[in-house]
Amino acid sequence: MAPKKKAKKSKLVEAAKPRQEQPTESPYLTPPVTLVIGESRQKYTIQEYFIRGTTIGGTWNNFGAKILIDVSDVHEDVGHTLAHYLCTGDYQTIRNLAGWDGEQEYRRSVLAYSAATTYGLEGLEEHARRMMLRLDYSIPILTILNLARSIYSKLPEKNTWFKEYIKDKMTAAFCADEGVFREDEFLGIVGTDPGFDKFLMRSVGEIYAHKIMTLRDENEHLESLLTPMDVPVEYPSQENLALEAPVEEVAVKQIEELPAEPEEEMLHLEAPDQVVFEEGPVVQKSCPSEERPGSDPEDAWATPSTKKRGKAAKAIVMQHYEPEPEPPGSPVEVDNWNNWGYARTKIKSDGMHQADAGYIGVES
């Protein structure tokens, strides 16, 4: 039972230990140091304990009445941010009495990033980077480039994150407006810092080169859709073209081979009371319609397929053809005295004449 009691007691002791980091000595017992920040030489007094392990101040002894450390390469707008970070490890800026200003806060984050990279303050560098990414969505690209130009020469040579960050912002601005690099404000940035100018021109060239490659790939993709690679395009050779008949000759030949369409027979029905003969006088005989009891009167103008032809009046179908001349022979004698009997002339539908026994007139 004793070992179990000891184990339980050790757990209680561990739970009672403070979770915050405990210093080995009180920072407030160390001598004060004064940080001289910016061109305006603002003085921030902190304990010497908080600058231990940093490159701020270089080598100095902690004996003396007053210690001054010159950090004038840090902008005075982030003096409080630097001092607060050294004492607490947090990121903090002074509130603007006029209200929130996103562009000002973004500018402070860039300046704090520059101070952190200069003195190797990795924690402050991470804080500033996070604030830049949070605020840059509303900042114009020309403002970002002007701030980048102001700190570019102070950055270490091995720093690559900031260069990639600025290039990404330039690419996004170019995608939104391809004429952004032709504006006078952008051209005004060039020519003040040789190192930054070189970086700027290289970035612009890479952005345009990437755009050209993208357009080329899109064109090749469209061409591959229009002309599939697995289906080669075949063109007729000159020999095959020579062997083929001309288009006009083929068309004429096809037209000539078409079967002749039958000519429509023009049928004209003459009135039942009028008969036209080739020779001799025309005899007209009125044929009154005969009505049969219990049936409809006959339609004299009905078509040949439906018309009932009776003996009372027989319609003669004729076509308007010129009569063919009789072959030459002995002259035809005319019987003016009706000594040779009688003959009836009938006109057939084919235009030929036929003589039948009977008399001249309408058959009754």
Tab-separated table of C-alpha atoms in Angstrom:
chain	number	residue	atom	x	y	z
A	1	MET	CA	0.000	0.000	0.000
A	2	ALA	CA	2.910	2.361	0.650
A	3	PRO	CA	4.141	2.515	-2.977
A	4	LYS	CA	0.649	3.435	-4.183
A	5	LYS	CA	0.451	6.313	-1.713
A	6	LYS	CA	3.815	7.642	-2.871
A	7	ALA	CA	2.757	7.505	-6.549
A	8	LYS	CA	-0.451	9.386	-5.771
A	9	LYS	CA	1.475	12.015	-3.850
A	10	SER	CA	3.952	12.552	-6.718
A	11	LYS	CA	1.079	13.181	-9.136
A	12	LEU	CA	-0.352	15.799	-6.845
A	13	VAL	CA	3.020	17.508	-6.653
A	14	GLU	CA	3.341	17.605	-10.438
A	15	ALA	CA	-0.158	19.053	-10.743
A	16	ALA	CA	0.671	21.767	-8.251
A	17	LYS	CA	3.709	22.978	-10.202
A	18	PRO	CA	3.208	26.301	-12.021
A	19	ARG	CA	2.699	25.941	-15.761
A	20	GLN	CA	4.349	29.264	-16.729
A	21	GLU	CA	8.068	29.481	-17.349
A	22	GLN	CA	9.984	30.362	-14.259
A	23	PRO	CA	13.119	32.502	-14.622
A	24	THR	CA	16.231	31.683	-12.673
A	25	GLU	CA	16.447	35.267	-11.513
A	26	SER	CA	14.185	38.294	-11.422
A	27	PRO	CA	14.464	40.408	-14.587
A	28	TYR	CA	13.615	43.515	-12.617
A	29	LEU	CA	16.745	43.251	-10.512
A	30	THR	CA	18.955	43.625	-13.564
A	31	PRO	CA	20.134	47.110	-14.529
A	32	PRO	CA	18.025	49.151	-16.949
A	33	VAL	CA	19.129	49.773	-20.507
A	34	THR	CA	17.882	52.431	-22.901
A	35	LEU	CA	17.128	51.647	-26.543
A	36	VAL	CA	17.584	54.633	-28.842
A	37	ILE	CA	15.267	53.911	-31.782
A	38	GLY	CA	14.791	55.616	-35.143
A	39	GLU	CA	15.907	58.860	-36.640
A	40	SER	CA	13.991	60.784	-33.979
A	41	ARG	CA	16.020	58.866	-31.338
A	42	GLN	CA	13.147	57.835	-29.129
A	43	LYS	CA	14.324	56.218	-25.866
A	44	TYR	CA	12.759	53.017	-24.531
A	45	THR	CA	14.037	51.767	-21.170
A	46	ILE	CA	13.891	48.062	-20.437
A	47	GLN	CA	15.757	45.680	-18.171
A	48	GLU	CA	19.041	44.286	-19.288
A	49	TYR	CA	17.645	40.812	-18.749
A	50	PHE	CA	15.359	41.107	-21.818
A	51	ILE	CA	18.118	41.726	-24.339
A	52	ARG	CA	20.215	38.797	-23.282
A	53	GLY	CA	20.700	36.287	-26.067
A	54	THR	CA	20.048	38.877	-28.806
A	55	THR	CA	22.367	40.837	-31.051
A	56	ILE	CA	21.019	44.143	-29.763
A	57	GLY	CA	23.766	46.163	-28.089
A	58	GLY	CA	26.687	43.910	-29.004
A	59	THR	CA	29.209	43.423	-26.211
A	60	TRP	CA	28.886	45.608	-23.167
A	61	ASN	CA	29.501	45.262	-19.418
A	62	ASN	CA	26.725	45.573	-16.922
A	63	PHE	CA	28.672	47.926	-14.713
A	64	GLY	CA	27.934	51.583	-15.041
A	65	ALA	CA	25.454	54.214	-14.160
A	66	LYS	CA	23.504	54.185	-17.485
A	67	ILE	CA	23.589	52.025	-20.586
A	68	LEU	CA	22.511	53.378	-24.004
A	69	ILE	CA	22.029	51.049	-26.971
A	70	ASP	CA	21.725	52.574	-30.414
A	71	VAL	CA	19.157	50.841	-32.626
A	72	SER	CA	18.443	53.789	-34.873
A	73	ASP	CA	18.063	51.502	-37.925
A	74	VAL	CA	14.701	50.437	-36.472
A	75	HIS	CA	11.821	52.729	-37.495
A	76	GLU	CA	10.351	54.764	-34.617
A	77	ASP	CA	6.807	53.690	-35.612
A	78	VAL	CA	7.606	50.182	-34.360
A	79	GLY	CA	9.763	51.176	-31.346
A	80	HIS	CA	7.020	50.120	-28.955
A	81	THR	CA	6.514	46.876	-30.896
A	82	LEU	CA	10.212	45.984	-30.514
A	83	ALA	CA	10.386	46.868	-26.801
A	84	HIS	CA	7.130	45.041	-26.040
A	85	TYR	CA	8.277	41.928	-27.847
A	86	LEU	CA	11.624	41.908	-25.985
A	87	CYS	CA	9.799	42.058	-22.653
A	88	THR	CA	6.783	39.801	-23.352
A	89	GLY	CA	7.355	37.928	-26.616
A	90	ASP	CA	4.068	39.264	-28.065
A	91	TYR	CA	3.237	41.534	-30.990
A	92	GLN	CA	1.658	44.884	-30.154
A	93	THR	CA	1.284	48.317	-31.765
A	94	ILE	CA	0.069	51.697	-30.489
A	95	ARG	CA	-3.589	52.445	-31.230
A	96	ASN	CA	-4.312	55.214	-33.693
A	97	LEU	CA	-6.591	57.807	-32.064
A	98	ALA	CA	-8.188	58.655	-35.419
A	99	GLY	CA	-9.413	55.083	-35.844
A	100	TRP	CA	-8.339	51.894	-37.506
A	101	ASP	CA	-6.024	52.346	-40.464
A	102	GLY	CA	-5.301	49.086	-42.288
A	103	GLU	CA	-2.609	50.588	-44.481
A	104	GLN	CA	-0.779	51.972	-41.448
A	105	GLU	CA	-0.935	48.625	-39.647
A	106	TYR	CA	0.349	46.859	-42.742
A	107	ARG	CA	3.214	49.338	-42.914
A	108	ARG	CA	4.042	48.651	-39.245
A	109	SER	CA	4.084	44.893	-39.851
A	110	VAL	CA	6.570	45.337	-42.731
A	111	LEU	CA	8.812	47.574	-40.596
A	112	ALA	CA	8.641	45.124	-37.687
A	113	TYR	CA	9.579	42.314	-40.082
A	114	SER	CA	12.629	44.312	-41.164
A	115	ALA	CA	13.725	44.903	-37.537
A	116	ALA	CA	13.227	41.244	-36.667
A	117	THR	CA	15.342	39.989	-39.596
A	118	THR	CA	18.071	42.543	-38.818
A	119	TYR	CA	18.541	41.444	-35.190
A	120	GLY	CA	17.634	37.785	-35.554
A	121	LEU	CA	14.413	37.940	-33.549
A	122	GLU	CA	12.672	34.875	-34.972
A	123	GLY	CA	9.567	35.214	-32.823
A	124	LEU	CA	8.981	38.813	-33.877
A	125	GLU	CA	9.638	37.837	-37.497
A	126	GLU	CA	6.913	35.210	-37.323
A	127	HIS	CA	4.464	37.673	-35.760
A	128	ALA	CA	5.158	40.316	-38.419
A	129	ARG	CA	4.848	37.804	-41.271
A	130	ARG	CA	1.476	36.680	-39.990
A	131	MET	CA	0.235	40.268	-39.753
A	132	MET	CA	1.398	41.044	-43.303
A	133	LEU	CA	-0.540	38.101	-44.730
A	134	ARG	CA	-3.617	39.114	-42.739
A	135	LEU	CA	-3.678	42.750	-43.879
A	136	ASP	CA	-2.314	42.763	-47.448
A	137	TYR	CA	-5.628	41.905	-49.149
A	138	SER	CA	-6.732	45.559	-49.030
A	139	ILE	CA	-3.377	47.159	-49.839
A	140	PRO	CA	-2.644	48.375	-53.418
A	141	ILE	CA	0.305	46.722	-55.129
A	142	LEU	CA	2.111	50.047	-55.595
A	143	THR	CA	1.978	50.675	-51.822
A	144	ILE	CA	3.370	47.200	-51.187
A	145	LEU	CA	6.206	47.778	-53.659
A	146	ASN	CA	7.116	51.137	-52.118
A	147	LEU	CA	7.339	49.554	-48.661
A	148	ALA	CA	9.365	46.665	-50.068
A	149	ARG	CA	11.791	49.108	-51.646
A	150	SER	CA	12.289	50.884	-48.283
A	151	ILE	CA	13.464	47.720	-46.490
A	152	TYR	CA	14.902	45.626	-49.332
A	153	SER	CA	18.526	46.682	-48.841
A	154	LYS	CA	18.328	45.958	-45.063
A	155	LEU	CA	17.255	42.343	-45.500
A	156	PRO	CA	19.861	39.598	-45.205
A	157	GLU	CA	21.011	38.025	-48.462
A	158	LYS	CA	19.777	34.611	-47.379
A	159	ASN	CA	16.245	35.902	-46.825
A	160	THR	CA	14.083	34.386	-49.591
A	161	TRP	CA	10.609	34.479	-48.056
A	162	PHE	CA	10.099	38.215	-48.510
A	163	LYS	CA	11.223	38.106	-52.155
A	164	GLU	CA	8.813	35.287	-52.956
A	165	TYR	CA	6.072	37.111	-51.089
A	166	ILE	CA	6.521	40.305	-53.121
A	167	LYS	CA	6.681	38.350	-56.373
A	168	ASP	CA	3.423	36.556	-55.537
A	169	LYS	CA	1.738	39.901	-54.878
A	170	MET	CA	3.012	41.212	-58.221
A	171	THR	CA	1.692	38.125	-60.016
A	172	ALA	CA	-1.734	38.537	-58.421
A	173	ALA	CA	-1.818	42.212	-59.421
A	174	PHE	CA	-0.848	41.338	-63.002
A	175	CYS	CA	-3.605	38.736	-63.229
A	176	ALA	CA	-6.106	41.361	-62.074
A	177	ASP	CA	-4.772	44.081	-64.405
A	178	GLU	CA	-2.228	43.225	-67.104
A	179	GLY	CA	-1.393	46.893	-67.588
A	180	VAL	CA	-0.285	47.509	-64.002
A	181	PHE	CA	3.432	47.417	-64.869
A	182	ARG	CA	2.983	50.090	-67.556
A	183	GLU	CA	1.629	52.733	-65.175
A	184	ASP	CA	3.713	55.813	-64.380
A	185	GLU	CA	3.544	55.129	-60.637
A	186	PHE	CA	5.139	51.734	-61.132
A	187	LEU	CA	7.845	53.174	-63.362
A	188	GLY	CA	8.522	55.787	-60.663
A	189	ILE	CA	9.532	53.031	-58.242
A	190	VAL	CA	12.391	51.965	-60.492
A	191	GLY	CA	15.729	53.759	-60.236
A	192	THR	CA	16.133	54.403	-56.506
A	193	ASP	CA	17.691	51.148	-55.264
A	194	PRO	CA	19.877	49.128	-57.677
A	195	GLY	CA	19.337	45.871	-55.790
A	196	PHE	CA	15.589	46.306	-55.661
A	197	ASP	CA	15.488	47.437	-59.310
A	198	LYS	CA	17.225	44.229	-60.360
A	199	PHE	CA	14.806	42.136	-58.340
A	200	LEU	CA	11.836	44.072	-59.748
A	201	MET	CA	12.858	43.675	-63.389
A	202	ARG	CA	13.608	39.989	-62.941
A	203	SER	CA	10.204	39.441	-61.364
A	204	VAL	CA	8.384	41.309	-64.153
A	205	GLY	CA	10.246	39.285	-66.794
A	206	GLU	CA	9.363	35.990	-65.116
A	207	ILE	CA	5.705	37.007	-64.837
A	208	TYR	CA	5.481	37.856	-68.545
A	209	ALA	CA	7.357	34.675	-69.497
A	210	HIS	CA	4.933	32.582	-67.451
A	211	LYS	CA	1.996	34.311	-69.141
A	212	ILE	CA	3.398	33.565	-72.602
A	213	MET	CA	3.969	29.910	-71.719
A	214	THR	CA	0.428	29.656	-70.389
A	215	LEU	CA	-1.037	31.080	-73.609
A	216	ARG	CA	1.118	28.721	-75.669
A	217	ASP	CA	-0.076	25.710	-73.687
A	218	GLU	CA	-3.688	26.805	-74.087
A	219	ASN	CA	-3.264	27.168	-77.856
A	220	GLU	CA	-1.675	23.727	-78.123
A	221	HIS	CA	-4.528	22.276	-76.101
A	222	LEU	CA	-7.112	23.866	-78.399
A	223	GLU	CA	-5.281	22.595	-81.470
A	224	SER	CA	-5.214	19.094	-80.020
A	225	LEU	CA	-8.984	19.282	-79.546
A	226	LEU	CA	-9.560	20.453	-83.113
A	227	THR	CA	-7.145	17.939	-84.666
A	228	PRO	CA	-6.819	14.736	-82.595
A	229	MET	CA	-3.282	13.361	-82.544
A	230	ASP	CA	-4.391	9.743	-83.036
A	231	VAL	CA	-6.246	10.512	-86.289
A	232	PRO	CA	-3.778	11.678	-88.940
A	233	VAL	CA	-5.099	14.049	-91.553
A	234	GLU	CA	-4.816	12.579	-95.049
A	235	TYR	CA	-4.722	14.752	-98.120
A	236	PRO	CA	-5.214	13.439	-101.691
A	237	SER	CA	-2.062	13.155	-103.750
A	238	GLN	CA	-1.566	14.937	-107.037
A	239	GLU	CA	-1.797	11.627	-108.938
A	240	ASN	CA	-5.220	10.841	-107.473
A	241	LEU	CA	-6.405	14.335	-108.288
A	242	ALA	CA	-5.261	13.881	-111.888
A	243	LEU	CA	-7.129	10.566	-112.223
A	244	GLU	CA	-10.370	11.952	-110.928
A	245	ALA	CA	-12.750	13.387	-113.483
A	246	PRO	CA	-13.516	17.074	-113.339
A	247	VAL	CA	-16.492	18.001	-111.261
A	248	GLU	CA	-18.351	19.610	-114.184
A	249	GLU	CA	-17.990	16.530	-116.408
A	250	VAL	CA	-19.267	14.239	-113.664
A	251	ALA	CA	-22.246	16.495	-113.079
A	252	VAL	CA	-23.113	16.598	-116.810
A	253	LYS	CA	-22.762	12.838	-117.073
A	254	GLN	CA	-25.086	12.280	-114.139
A	255	ILE	CA	-27.659	14.608	-115.656
A	256	GLU	CA	-27.493	12.794	-119.002
A	257	GLU	CA	-28.005	9.428	-117.305
A	258	LEU	CA	-31.195	10.512	-115.605
A	259	PRO	CA	-34.270	8.728	-117.078
A	260	ALA	CA	-36.473	10.858	-119.250
A	261	GLU	CA	-39.639	11.876	-117.545
A	262	PRO	CA	-42.798	10.872	-119.404
A	263	GLU	CA	-44.587	13.723	-120.990
A	264	GLU	CA	-47.906	14.389	-119.499
A	265	GLU	CA	-50.698	13.874	-121.916
A	266	MET	CA	-52.757	16.935	-122.269
A	267	LEU	CA	-56.297	15.693	-122.456
A	268	HIS	CA	-58.988	18.096	-123.407
A	269	LEU	CA	-62.600	17.166	-123.281
A	270	GLU	CA	-64.888	18.650	-125.806
A	271	ALA	CA	-68.473	19.400	-124.997
A	272	PRO	CA	-70.766	16.474	-125.777
A	273	ASP	CA	-72.811	18.582	-128.147
A	274	GLN	CA	-69.880	19.607	-130.335
A	275	VAL	CA	-67.846	17.316	-132.572
A	276	VAL	CA	-64.979	18.503	-134.713
A	277	PHE	CA	-64.175	16.661	-137.929
A	278	GLU	CA	-61.188	16.903	-140.122
A	279	GLU	CA	-63.047	17.105	-143.409
A	280	GLY	CA	-66.480	18.172	-144.314
A	281	PRO	CA	-68.851	20.485	-142.596
A	282	VAL	CA	-69.317	20.496	-138.848
A	283	VAL	CA	-72.621	19.048	-137.807
A	284	GLN	CA	-73.953	20.194	-134.494
A	285	LYS	CA	-76.672	18.311	-132.769
A	286	SER	CA	-78.115	19.298	-129.500
A	287	CYS	CA	-78.184	16.372	-127.127
A	288	PRO	CA	-80.465	17.047	-124.219
A	289	SER	CA	-79.473	15.295	-121.073
A	290	GLU	CA	-81.382	12.155	-120.432
A	291	GLU	CA	-82.516	11.689	-116.911
A	292	ARG	CA	-83.169	8.218	-115.783
A	293	PRO	CA	-85.681	7.722	-113.116
A	294	GLY	CA	-84.059	7.192	-109.747
A	295	SER	CA	-80.593	8.364	-110.818
A	296	ASP	CA	-78.706	11.628	-110.864
A	297	PRO	CA	-78.272	13.538	-114.115
A	298	GLU	CA	-75.087	12.665	-115.946
A	299	ASP	CA	-72.175	15.060	-115.662
A	300	ALA	CA	-71.032	15.810	-119.185
A	301	TRP	CA	-67.697	17.262	-117.934
A	302	ALA	CA	-66.642	14.375	-115.739
A	303	THR	CA	-63.156	12.988	-116.157
A	304	PRO	CA	-62.639	10.036	-118.504
A	305	SER	CA	-62.097	7.668	-115.576
A	306	THR	CA	-65.447	8.450	-113.925
A	307	LYS	CA	-67.636	9.657	-116.818
A	308	LYS	CA	-70.322	7.283	-118.102
A	309	ARG	CA	-70.456	7.331	-121.828
A	310	GLY	CA	-73.865	6.439	-123.289
A	311	LYS	CA	-75.003	6.106	-126.797
A	312	ALA	CA	-76.983	9.291	-126.599
A	313	ALA	CA	-73.904	11.494	-126.677
A	314	LYS	CA	-70.353	10.210	-126.989
A	315	ALA	CA	-67.544	12.559	-126.068
A	316	ILE	CA	-64.573	12.454	-128.338
A	317	VAL	CA	-61.191	13.005	-126.739
A	318	MET	CA	-58.815	14.803	-128.987
A	319	GLN	CA	-55.454	16.409	-128.703
A	320	HIS	CA	-54.373	19.533	-130.417
A	321	TYR	CA	-52.030	17.986	-132.937
A	322	GLU	CA	-51.666	18.985	-136.494
A	323	PRO	CA	-53.053	16.252	-138.798
A	324	GLU	CA	-50.333	14.274	-140.481
A	325	PRO	CA	-50.349	14.638	-144.236
A	326	GLU	CA	-51.362	11.588	-146.189
A	327	PRO	CA	-48.715	9.888	-148.238
A	328	PRO	CA	-48.617	10.960	-151.848
A	329	GLY	CA	-50.684	8.822	-154.176
A	330	SER	CA	-53.584	9.026	-156.465
A	331	PRO	CA	-55.726	12.058	-155.966
A	332	VAL	CA	-58.711	11.559	-153.765
A	333	GLU	CA	-61.957	11.729	-155.618
A	334	VAL	CA	-64.761	13.519	-153.919
A	335	ASP	CA	-68.230	12.059	-154.130
A	336	ASN	CA	-70.371	15.117	-154.261
A	337	TRP	CA	-73.504	13.195	-155.216
A	338	ASN	CA	-73.381	10.507	-152.595
A	339	ASN	CA	-72.980	7.749	-155.090
A	340	TRP	CA	-70.302	5.793	-153.215
A	341	GLY	CA	-72.188	5.044	-150.088
A	342	TYR	CA	-71.475	6.656	-146.784
A	343	ALA	CA	-68.619	6.687	-144.308
A	344	ARG	CA	-68.151	7.939	-140.763
A	345	THR	CA	-65.006	9.645	-139.675
A	346	LYS	CA	-63.885	9.032	-136.120
A	347	ILE	CA	-61.030	10.853	-134.424
A	348	LYS	CA	-59.131	8.715	-131.990
A	349	SER	CA	-57.275	9.928	-128.959
A	350	ASP	CA	-53.958	9.326	-130.690
A	351	GLY	CA	-54.707	11.766	-133.484
A	352	MET	CA	-55.150	9.125	-136.257
A	353	HIS	CA	-58.217	8.861	-138.490
A	354	GLN	CA	-60.365	5.791	-138.847
A	355	ALA	CA	-63.204	5.243	-141.251
A	356	ASP	CA	-66.131	3.150	-140.148
A	357	ALA	CA	-69.278	2.298	-141.870
A	358	GLY	CA	-72.079	4.646	-141.085
A	359	TYR	CA	-73.029	8.201	-141.688
A	360	ILE	CA	-71.438	11.495	-140.898
A	361	GLY	CA	-72.745	12.903	-137.641
A	362	VAL	CA	-73.224	12.062	-134.014
A	363	GLU	CA	-74.152	8.514	-133.270
A	364	SER	CA	-77.614	8.322	-131.824
